[in-house]
Amino acid sequence: MRISNPLLPSVSEGVQVDELALNADALTITARTTAARAACPQFGRWSARVHSSYWRTLKDLPWQDRSVTWRVKVRRFRCSHCPGRIFAEPVPGLARARAQRSDRLAEAQTDIGMALGGEAGARLSRRLAMPVSGDTVLRLIRRCKSAGCASARVVGIDDWAWRRGRRYGTIVCDLERGRVLDLLPGRACEPVRDWLAAHPGIAVVSRDRAGPYAEAARLGAPQAIQVTDRWHLLVNASEALRSRVERHQAEIREAARQAAFQDAPAAMVALAPADLPPEQDNGHGGGRRRQRCEAALRLHGEGVAIKTIARTLGASRNSVRR
Ligand SMILES: [Zn+2]
Protein backbone atom coordinates (compact mmCIF):
# COMPACT_ATOMS: atom_id res chain seq x y z
CA MET A 1 0.00 0.00 0.00
CA ARG A 2 1.65 3.22 -1.15
CA ILE A 3 0.23 6.09 0.91
CA SER A 4 0.73 9.66 -0.26
CA ASN A 5 -2.17 11.36 1.48
CA PRO A 6 -1.03 14.79 2.71
CA LEU A 7 -3.27 14.43 5.79
CA LEU A 8 -1.24 11.48 7.01
CA PRO A 9 2.29 11.54 8.44
CA SER A 10 4.70 11.94 5.56
CA VAL A 11 6.93 9.09 4.43
CA SER A 12 9.98 9.21 2.20
CA GLU A 13 11.11 7.21 -0.73
CA GLY A 14 12.33 3.92 0.72
CA VAL A 15 9.58 3.47 3.31
CA GLN A 16 6.47 1.52 2.47
CA VAL A 17 3.38 1.77 4.68
CA ASP A 18 1.49 -1.51 4.99
CA GLU A 19 -1.19 -0.76 7.55
CA LEU A 20 -2.80 2.04 9.57
CA ALA A 21 -4.54 1.19 12.84
CA LEU A 22 -6.56 3.94 14.45
CA ASN A 23 -8.14 3.90 17.89
CA ALA A 24 -9.44 6.57 20.29
CA ASP A 25 -6.06 7.97 21.28
CA ALA A 26 -3.42 6.44 19.05
CA LEU A 27 -2.51 5.88 15.43
CA THR A 28 -0.20 2.98 14.72
CA ILE A 29 1.51 2.77 11.34
CA THR A 30 3.04 -0.48 10.22
CA ALA A 31 5.71 -0.08 7.56
CA ARG A 32 8.95 -1.46 6.17
CA THR A 33 12.04 -0.17 4.48
CA THR A 34 12.52 -0.92 0.80
CA ALA A 35 15.89 0.60 -0.20
CA ALA A 36 18.15 -1.87 -1.97
CA ARG A 37 21.22 -0.89 0.05
CA ALA A 38 22.41 1.07 3.08
CA ALA A 39 25.59 2.99 3.95
CA CYS A 40 27.86 1.68 6.72
CA PRO A 41 28.23 4.37 9.36
CA GLN A 42 31.96 3.67 9.70
CA PHE A 43 33.25 4.78 6.28
CA GLY A 44 29.99 5.33 4.38
CA ARG A 45 30.49 2.34 2.04
CA TRP A 46 27.27 1.04 0.51
CA SER A 47 26.23 -2.50 1.11
CA ALA A 48 23.37 -4.57 -0.33
CA ARG A 49 24.12 -7.70 1.74
CA VAL A 50 21.15 -8.09 4.07
CA HIS A 51 22.03 -9.93 7.28
CA SER A 52 18.71 -10.02 9.11
CA SER A 53 15.69 -7.92 9.95
CA TYR A 54 13.84 -6.76 13.08
CA TRP A 55 10.98 -4.53 14.21
CA ARG A 56 11.59 -0.99 15.42
CA THR A 57 9.08 1.07 17.35
CA LEU A 58 9.28 4.82 16.72
CA LYS A 59 7.24 7.62 18.25
CA ASP A 60 6.28 10.41 15.85
CA LEU A 61 4.49 13.78 15.92
CA PRO A 62 0.83 13.49 16.96
CA TRP A 63 -2.00 13.36 14.46
CA GLN A 64 -5.43 14.79 15.35
CA ASP A 65 -4.66 14.68 19.10
CA ARG A 66 -3.63 11.06 18.81
CA SER A 67 -0.12 9.91 19.55
CA VAL A 68 1.53 8.32 16.52
CA THR A 69 3.68 5.21 16.67
CA TRP A 70 5.49 3.56 13.80
CA ARG A 71 6.20 -0.15 13.72
CA VAL A 72 8.86 -0.42 11.06
CA LYS A 73 10.55 -3.55 9.84
CA VAL A 74 14.19 -2.62 9.24
CA ARG A 75 17.23 -4.62 8.21
CA ARG A 76 20.76 -5.20 9.32
CA PHE A 77 23.42 -5.19 6.61
CA ARG A 78 26.82 -6.83 6.42
CA CYS A 79 29.41 -4.21 5.52
CA SER A 80 31.34 -5.01 2.33
CA HIS A 81 34.36 -3.09 3.59
CA CYS A 82 34.75 -3.44 7.36
CA PRO A 83 35.46 -7.11 8.16
CA GLY A 84 32.71 -8.71 10.22
CA ARG A 85 30.80 -5.49 10.71
CA ILE A 86 27.01 -5.60 10.78
CA PHE A 87 25.03 -2.39 10.89
CA ALA A 88 21.38 -1.35 11.04
CA GLU A 89 19.83 0.89 8.41
CA PRO A 90 18.12 4.19 9.29
CA VAL A 91 14.47 4.74 8.38
CA PRO A 92 14.83 7.26 5.53
CA GLY A 93 13.22 10.63 6.24
CA LEU A 94 12.00 9.46 9.63
CA ALA A 95 14.69 8.48 12.11
CA ARG A 96 18.35 7.66 12.41
CA ALA A 97 19.48 4.15 13.35
CA ARG A 98 18.63 3.13 16.94
CA ALA A 99 16.58 6.29 17.72
CA GLN A 100 13.30 5.74 19.57
CA ARG A 101 11.56 8.73 18.07
CA SER A 102 11.37 10.40 14.68
CA ASP A 103 13.75 13.29 14.02
CA ARG A 104 10.80 15.70 13.80
CA LEU A 105 9.40 14.55 17.16
CA ALA A 106 12.85 14.85 18.76
CA GLU A 107 13.10 18.38 17.41
CA ALA A 108 9.66 19.37 18.75
CA GLN A 109 10.37 17.89 22.19
CA THR A 110 13.79 19.57 22.25
CA ASP A 111 12.18 22.92 21.52
CA ILE A 112 9.62 22.37 24.29
CA GLY A 113 12.42 21.36 26.67
CA MET A 114 14.48 24.42 25.75
CA ALA A 115 11.53 26.63 26.64
CA LEU A 116 10.27 24.85 29.76
CA GLY A 117 12.97 22.51 31.03
CA GLY A 118 12.68 18.77 31.77
CA GLU A 119 9.62 18.10 33.94
CA ALA A 120 7.41 20.99 32.77
CA GLY A 121 8.41 20.24 29.19
CA ALA A 122 7.43 16.61 29.60
CA ARG A 123 4.03 17.61 31.04
CA LEU A 124 3.26 19.90 28.11
CA SER A 125 4.53 17.31 25.65
CA ARG A 126 2.20 14.66 27.16
CA ARG A 127 -0.68 17.12 26.98
CA LEU A 128 0.06 17.51 23.25
CA ALA A 129 -0.07 13.75 22.68
CA MET A 130 3.71 13.36 22.54
CA PRO A 131 4.31 11.34 25.73
CA VAL A 132 7.87 11.58 27.06
CA SER A 133 9.67 11.53 30.41
CA GLY A 134 11.40 14.53 31.95
CA ASP A 135 14.75 12.71 31.84
CA THR A 136 14.37 12.12 28.12
CA VAL A 137 13.62 15.80 27.54
CA LEU A 138 16.86 16.67 29.35
CA ARG A 139 18.77 14.12 27.30
CA LEU A 140 17.36 15.61 24.09
CA ILE A 141 18.47 19.08 25.18
CA ARG A 142 21.99 17.85 25.92
CA ARG A 143 22.22 16.02 22.61
CA CYS A 144 21.02 19.07 20.75
CA LYS A 145 23.85 21.15 22.19
CA SER A 146 26.42 18.99 20.49
CA ALA A 147 24.48 18.03 17.37
CA GLY A 148 22.88 21.42 16.82
CA CYS A 149 26.13 22.87 15.49
CA ALA A 150 26.19 20.45 12.61
CA SER A 151 22.91 21.61 11.11
CA ALA A 152 23.28 25.34 11.73
CA ARG A 153 22.67 27.43 8.62
CA VAL A 154 22.34 31.00 9.85
CA VAL A 155 24.73 31.95 12.65
CA GLY A 156 25.27 35.14 14.62
CA ILE A 157 28.73 35.94 16.00
CA ASP A 158 29.49 38.53 18.64
CA ASP A 159 31.81 39.15 21.52
CA TRP A 160 30.74 38.12 24.99
CA ALA A 161 32.06 39.06 28.39
CA TRP A 162 33.24 36.34 30.77
CA ARG A 163 34.07 39.29 33.03
CA ARG A 164 33.00 42.70 31.83
CA GLY A 165 35.96 44.89 30.88
CA ARG A 166 38.49 42.14 31.62
CA ARG A 167 37.96 38.91 29.78
CA TYR A 168 36.05 38.43 26.55
CA GLY A 169 35.11 35.46 24.43
CA THR A 170 33.08 34.95 21.29
CA ILE A 171 29.56 33.58 21.24
CA VAL A 172 28.12 31.73 18.25
CA CYS A 173 24.32 31.44 17.99
CA ASP A 174 21.99 29.58 15.68
CA LEU A 175 19.71 32.44 14.64
CA GLU A 176 17.06 30.21 13.11
CA ARG A 177 16.54 28.20 16.28
CA GLY A 178 17.53 30.94 18.72
CA ARG A 179 20.14 28.78 20.48
CA VAL A 180 23.70 29.20 21.63
CA LEU A 181 25.95 26.89 19.62
CA ASP A 182 29.39 27.54 21.06
CA LEU A 183 31.60 29.79 23.15
CA LEU A 184 35.06 30.43 21.72
CA PRO A 185 38.14 31.78 23.51
CA GLY A 186 38.99 35.44 22.88
CA ARG A 187 37.75 37.88 20.25
CA ALA A 188 40.39 37.24 17.59
CA CYS A 189 39.86 36.07 14.03
CA GLU A 190 41.50 32.62 14.24
CA PRO A 191 39.20 30.60 16.53
CA VAL A 192 36.12 31.95 14.73
CA ARG A 193 37.66 31.20 11.34
CA ASP A 194 38.43 27.62 12.41
CA TRP A 195 34.96 27.12 13.88
CA LEU A 196 33.31 28.34 10.67
CA ALA A 197 35.59 26.18 8.54
CA ALA A 198 34.52 23.13 10.57
CA HIS A 199 30.84 23.87 9.80
CA PRO A 200 30.60 24.01 6.03
CA GLY A 201 26.77 24.11 6.01
CA ILE A 202 26.68 27.72 7.14
CA ALA A 203 24.99 29.98 4.59
CA VAL A 204 24.67 33.28 6.46
CA VAL A 205 26.98 34.89 9.02
CA SER A 206 25.51 37.79 10.96
CA ARG A 207 28.22 39.79 12.70
CA ASP A 208 29.19 43.13 14.18
CA ARG A 209 30.84 45.90 12.18
CA ALA A 210 34.16 45.40 10.36
CA GLY A 211 37.13 43.78 12.06
CA PRO A 212 38.22 40.29 13.04
CA TYR A 213 34.82 38.62 12.62
CA ALA A 214 34.50 39.89 9.04
CA GLU A 215 37.95 38.48 8.29
CA ALA A 216 37.08 35.19 10.03
CA ALA A 217 33.90 34.82 7.98
CA ARG A 218 35.72 35.66 4.75
CA LEU A 219 38.38 32.99 5.41
CA GLY A 220 36.40 30.34 7.29
CA ALA A 221 33.05 30.51 5.49
CA PRO A 222 33.69 31.92 1.99
CA GLN A 223 30.42 30.31 0.84
CA ALA A 224 28.37 32.33 3.34
CA ILE A 225 26.73 35.71 2.94
CA GLN A 226 27.87 38.20 5.58
CA VAL A 227 25.30 40.52 7.07
CA THR A 228 25.54 43.17 9.76
CA ASP A 229 23.23 42.30 12.60
CA ARG A 230 20.27 44.48 13.53
CA TRP A 231 21.66 45.46 16.94
CA HIS A 232 24.89 46.82 15.46
CA LEU A 233 22.97 48.57 12.66
CA LEU A 234 20.86 50.35 15.27
CA VAL A 235 23.93 51.29 17.29
CA ASN A 236 25.57 52.68 14.13
CA ALA A 237 22.44 54.60 13.19
CA SER A 238 21.96 56.10 16.64
CA GLU A 239 25.63 57.16 16.85
CA ALA A 240 25.40 58.81 13.43
CA LEU A 241 22.17 60.56 14.39
CA ARG A 242 23.62 61.84 17.66
CA SER A 243 26.75 63.31 16.02
CA ARG A 244 24.54 64.95 13.35
CA VAL A 245 22.30 66.47 16.00
CA GLU A 246 25.28 67.73 17.97
CA ARG A 247 26.67 69.49 14.87
CA HIS A 248 23.37 71.32 14.24
CA GLN A 249 22.49 72.58 17.69
CA ALA A 250 21.88 76.13 16.42
CA GLU A 251 19.42 75.05 13.71
CA ILE A 252 17.56 72.84 16.15
CA ARG A 253 17.18 75.71 18.63
CA GLU A 254 15.93 77.87 15.75
CA ALA A 255 13.35 75.25 14.77
CA ALA A 256 12.23 74.92 18.38
CA ARG A 257 11.81 78.67 18.56
CA GLN A 258 9.70 78.72 15.41
CA ALA A 259 7.51 76.02 16.88
CA ALA A 260 7.13 78.16 20.02
CA PHE A 261 6.07 81.13 17.88
CA GLN A 262 3.08 79.22 16.60
CA ASP A 263 1.57 79.22 20.07
CA ALA A 264 2.72 82.78 20.91
CA PRO A 265 0.55 85.94 21.01
CA ALA A 266 0.04 87.97 17.79
CA ALA A 267 2.65 90.57 18.77
CA MET A 268 5.37 87.90 18.77
CA VAL A 269 4.35 86.32 15.50
CA ALA A 270 5.31 89.59 13.84
CA LEU A 271 8.88 88.77 14.89
CA ALA A 272 9.03 85.33 13.32
CA PRO A 273 12.52 84.74 11.84
CA ALA A 274 11.14 84.92 8.28
CA ASP A 275 10.30 88.57 8.85
CA LEU A 276 13.72 89.49 10.19
CA PRO A 277 16.34 90.86 7.81
CA PRO A 278 18.59 88.22 6.24
CA GLU A 279 21.25 87.03 8.63
CA GLN A 280 24.60 88.70 8.14
CA ASP A 281 26.82 86.32 9.95
CA ASN A 282 30.32 87.68 10.40
CA GLY A 283 31.52 84.18 11.25
CA HIS A 284 31.35 84.77 14.99
CA GLY A 285 27.61 84.58 15.43
CA GLY A 286 27.46 88.39 15.78
CA GLY A 287 24.66 88.76 13.20
CA ARG A 288 22.45 86.32 15.00
CA ARG A 289 23.15 87.85 18.36
CA ARG A 290 22.22 91.30 17.09
CA GLN A 291 18.96 89.99 15.65
CA ARG A 292 18.09 88.31 18.93
CA CYS A 293 18.94 91.44 20.78
CA GLU A 294 16.72 93.55 18.53
CA ALA A 295 13.88 91.08 18.81
CA ALA A 296 14.15 91.12 22.60
CA LEU A 297 14.13 94.92 22.69
CA ARG A 298 11.09 95.09 20.44
CA LEU A 299 9.14 92.55 22.51
CA HIS A 300 10.13 94.38 25.68
CA GLY A 301 8.92 97.65 24.14
CA GLU A 302 5.55 95.98 23.51
CA GLY A 303 5.30 95.04 27.16
CA VAL A 304 5.98 91.30 26.88
CA ALA A 305 7.29 89.75 30.11
CA ILE A 306 11.01 88.92 30.34
CA LYS A 307 10.18 85.29 31.09
CA THR A 308 8.07 84.96 27.93
CA ILE A 309 10.72 86.67 25.77
CA ALA A 310 13.36 84.32 27.13
CA ARG A 311 11.26 81.29 26.32
CA THR A 312 10.38 82.56 22.87
CA LEU A 313 13.97 83.33 21.88
CA GLY A 314 15.43 80.27 23.54
CA ALA A 315 17.67 82.44 25.75
CA SER A 316 18.16 82.70 29.50
CA ARG A 317 16.25 85.36 31.45
CA ASN A 318 19.55 86.97 32.43
CA SER A 319 20.69 87.45 28.85
CA VAL A 320 17.28 88.90 27.96
CA ARG A 321 17.63 91.37 30.83
CA ARG A 322 21.13 92.31 29.66
ZN1 LIG B 1 31.78 -0.45 7.08
XYZ file of C-alpha atoms and ligand atoms in Angstrom:
323
model
C 0.000 0.000 0.000
C 1.654 3.222 -1.155
C 0.231 6.095 0.906
C 0.730 9.656 -0.259
C -2.168 11.356 1.477
C -1.034 14.786 2.707
C -3.270 14.433 5.788
C -1.238 11.478 7.013
C 2.293 11.542 8.445
C 4.698 11.937 5.558
C 6.929 9.094 4.426
C 9.976 9.208 2.198
C 11.111 7.210 -0.730
C 12.332 3.922 0.716
C 9.576 3.467 3.315
C 6.467 1.518 2.465
C 3.381 1.768 4.678
C 1.493 -1.513 4.992
C -1.192 -0.758 7.550
C -2.798 2.044 9.565
C -4.537 1.188 12.835
C -6.565 3.940 14.449
C -8.142 3.903 17.886
C -9.437 6.571 20.293
C -6.059 7.973 21.282
C -3.423 6.443 19.046
C -2.512 5.885 15.428
C -0.197 2.977 14.718
C 1.505 2.773 11.343
C 3.038 -0.481 10.217
C 5.714 -0.081 7.563
C 8.950 -1.459 6.173
C 12.044 -0.174 4.482
C 12.521 -0.924 0.797
C 15.889 0.600 -0.197
C 18.147 -1.871 -1.974
C 21.218 -0.888 0.052
C 22.414 1.069 3.076
C 25.587 2.993 3.953
C 27.856 1.683 6.716
C 28.225 4.369 9.365
C 31.959 3.671 9.700
C 33.245 4.785 6.283
C 29.991 5.330 4.377
C 30.489 2.338 2.039
C 27.273 1.036 0.505
C 26.226 -2.505 1.111
C 23.367 -4.568 -0.329
C 24.119 -7.701 1.737
C 21.145 -8.089 4.074
C 22.028 -9.931 7.276
C 18.710 -10.017 9.114
C 15.687 -7.915 9.950
C 13.844 -6.763 13.082
C 10.983 -4.533 14.211
C 11.588 -0.989 15.416
C 9.085 1.075 17.349
C 9.279 4.818 16.722
C 7.242 7.622 18.245
C 6.276 10.413 15.853
C 4.493 13.778 15.923
C 0.827 13.490 16.959
C -2.002 13.356 14.461
C -5.431 14.792 15.348
C -4.660 14.676 19.097
C -3.633 11.060 18.806
C -0.116 9.911 19.547
C 1.529 8.318 16.523
C 3.680 5.206 16.674
C 5.491 3.560 13.800
C 6.199 -0.147 13.724
C 8.860 -0.424 11.060
C 10.555 -3.550 9.839
C 14.190 -2.618 9.238
C 17.228 -4.616 8.212
C 20.762 -5.197 9.316
C 23.422 -5.192 6.612
C 26.816 -6.828 6.424
C 29.409 -4.207 5.518
C 31.339 -5.007 2.331
C 34.359 -3.091 3.588
C 34.750 -3.445 7.362
C 35.455 -7.111 8.158
C 32.711 -8.710 10.218
C 30.804 -5.491 10.712
C 27.007 -5.597 10.778
C 25.029 -2.391 10.894
C 21.376 -1.352 11.044
C 19.828 0.886 8.412
C 18.122 4.186 9.289
C 14.475 4.740 8.379
C 14.829 7.264 5.535
C 13.218 10.629 6.238
C 12.001 9.455 9.630
C 14.694 8.482 12.112
C 18.353 7.656 12.406
C 19.481 4.153 13.349
C 18.631 3.127 16.938
C 16.582 6.293 17.719
C 13.302 5.738 19.567
C 11.558 8.732 18.071
C 11.369 10.396 14.676
C 13.751 13.294 14.018
C 10.799 15.704 13.804
C 9.396 14.553 17.158
C 12.846 14.852 18.759
C 13.097 18.382 17.408
C 9.665 19.369 18.753
C 10.367 17.893 22.195
C 13.793 19.568 22.253
C 12.177 22.924 21.520
C 9.622 22.367 24.291
C 12.419 21.358 26.673
C 14.484 24.419 25.746
C 11.526 26.634 26.643
C 10.271 24.855 29.757
C 12.970 22.511 31.033
C 12.682 18.771 31.774
C 9.618 18.098 33.940
C 7.411 20.986 32.770
C 8.414 20.244 29.186
C 7.433 16.605 29.599
C 4.032 17.606 31.042
C 3.264 19.903 28.110
C 4.530 17.311 25.650
C 2.198 14.655 27.160
C -0.685 17.122 26.979
C 0.059 17.514 23.245
C -0.067 13.745 22.684
C 3.715 13.362 22.540
C 4.310 11.343 25.733
C 7.870 11.582 27.059
C 9.673 11.532 30.406
C 11.401 14.529 31.952
C 14.748 12.706 31.843
C 14.373 12.121 28.124
C 13.623 15.803 27.542
C 16.860 16.671 29.354
C 18.769 14.116 27.296
C 17.360 15.615 24.090
C 18.470 19.085 25.178
C 21.989 17.849 25.916
C 22.216 16.016 22.613
C 21.023 19.068 20.752
C 23.846 21.153 22.189
C 26.418 18.988 20.494
C 24.477 18.027 17.367
C 22.879 21.425 16.816
C 26.126 22.866 15.485
C 26.188 20.447 12.607
C 22.914 21.607 11.113
C 23.276 25.344 11.734
C 22.673 27.427 8.620
C 22.338 30.999 9.852
C 24.726 31.954 12.653
C 25.268 35.143 14.619
C 28.732 35.942 15.999
C 29.490 38.535 18.639
C 31.812 39.150 21.524
C 30.738 38.122 24.988
C 32.063 39.058 28.392
C 33.237 36.343 30.769
C 34.068 39.294 33.035
C 33.005 42.701 31.832
C 35.956 44.886 30.881
C 38.487 42.143 31.624
C 37.963 38.906 29.779
C 36.048 38.431 26.552
C 35.112 35.458 24.433
C 33.081 34.951 21.290
C 29.558 33.582 21.244
C 28.120 31.733 18.249
C 24.324 31.445 17.994
C 21.993 29.584 15.682
C 19.713 32.443 14.644
C 17.057 30.214 13.114
C 16.536 28.205 16.278
C 17.531 30.936 18.720
C 20.140 28.778 20.475
C 23.701 29.199 21.634
C 25.951 26.895 19.618
C 29.390 27.536 21.062
C 31.603 29.788 23.152
C 35.057 30.430 21.722
C 38.140 31.779 23.510
C 38.991 35.439 22.880
C 37.755 37.879 20.254
C 40.387 37.235 17.593
C 39.856 36.074 14.034
C 41.504 32.625 14.239
C 39.198 30.601 16.531
C 36.124 31.946 14.733
C 37.664 31.200 11.342
C 38.432 27.621 12.406
C 34.958 27.123 13.877
C 33.314 28.342 10.668
C 35.593 26.176 8.541
C 34.521 23.131 10.569
C 30.844 23.869 9.801
C 30.602 24.007 6.025
C 26.767 24.107 6.013
C 26.679 27.724 7.142
C 24.990 29.980 4.589
C 24.666 33.281 6.456
C 26.977 34.893 9.022
C 25.515 37.793 10.961
C 28.215 39.795 12.704
C 29.194 43.131 14.181
C 30.840 45.902 12.179
C 34.158 45.398 10.359
C 37.126 43.780 12.062
C 38.218 40.287 13.038
C 34.823 38.618 12.619
C 34.501 39.890 9.040
C 37.947 38.481 8.294
C 37.085 35.194 10.031
C 33.904 34.820 7.978
C 35.720 35.657 4.751
C 38.380 32.991 5.409
C 36.396 30.344 7.287
C 33.049 30.511 5.489
C 33.689 31.917 1.989
C 30.424 30.315 0.842
C 28.369 32.332 3.341
C 26.731 35.714 2.943
C 27.875 38.204 5.579
C 25.300 40.517 7.066
C 25.536 43.169 9.756
C 23.227 42.301 12.601
C 20.273 44.482 13.530
C 21.657 45.463 16.935
C 24.887 46.823 15.458
C 22.972 48.572 12.661
C 20.861 50.353 15.267
C 23.934 51.287 17.292
C 25.569 52.679 14.128
C 22.444 54.596 13.193
C 21.956 56.105 16.639
C 25.631 57.162 16.849
C 25.402 58.807 13.428
C 22.170 60.560 14.390
C 23.622 61.838 17.664
C 26.747 63.306 16.016
C 24.538 64.948 13.354
C 22.298 66.470 15.996
C 25.284 67.730 17.970
C 26.666 69.486 14.874
C 23.373 71.321 14.239
C 22.490 72.584 17.691
C 21.880 76.130 16.415
C 19.418 75.048 13.712
C 17.560 72.843 16.145
C 17.179 75.707 18.628
C 15.933 77.870 15.753
C 13.350 75.253 14.768
C 12.227 74.916 18.377
C 11.805 78.668 18.563
C 9.703 78.718 15.411
C 7.513 76.023 16.876
C 7.128 78.162 20.016
C 6.073 81.134 17.877
C 3.079 79.219 16.597
C 1.569 79.216 20.070
C 2.717 82.781 20.907
C 0.549 85.943 21.006
C 0.044 87.972 17.792
C 2.645 90.570 18.774
C 5.366 87.903 18.771
C 4.349 86.321 15.501
C 5.309 89.585 13.837
C 8.877 88.765 14.887
C 9.034 85.334 13.324
C 12.517 84.743 11.844
C 11.139 84.917 8.284
C 10.300 88.575 8.851
C 13.716 89.490 10.189
C 16.341 90.863 7.809
C 18.585 88.219 6.237
C 21.246 87.033 8.631
C 24.603 88.702 8.137
C 26.822 86.323 9.953
C 30.317 87.678 10.401
C 31.516 84.180 11.250
C 31.349 84.770 14.988
C 27.612 84.582 15.425
C 27.457 88.390 15.777
C 24.655 88.762 13.203
C 22.452 86.320 15.001
C 23.154 87.852 18.357
C 22.216 91.304 17.087
C 18.960 89.993 15.652
C 18.089 88.308 18.925
C 18.938 91.444 20.785
C 16.724 93.553 18.533
C 13.885 91.079 18.811
C 14.151 91.121 22.600
C 14.130 94.916 22.686
C 11.086 95.087 20.441
C 9.140 92.554 22.508
C 10.129 94.377 25.680
C 8.922 97.649 24.142
C 5.549 95.984 23.513
C 5.302 95.041 27.158
C 5.976 91.301 26.883
C 7.286 89.752 30.112
C 11.011 88.921 30.336
C 10.182 85.295 31.089
C 8.073 84.959 27.928
C 10.720 86.672 25.774
C 13.360 84.325 27.128
C 11.258 81.285 26.318
C 10.377 82.564 22.865
C 13.975 83.333 21.878
C 15.426 80.271 23.545
C 17.675 82.444 25.754
C 18.158 82.696 29.501
C 16.254 85.363 31.450
C 19.550 86.972 32.433
C 20.690 87.448 28.850
C 17.278 88.899 27.956
C 17.630 91.366 30.833
C 21.134 92.309 29.663
Zn 31.784 -0.449 7.077
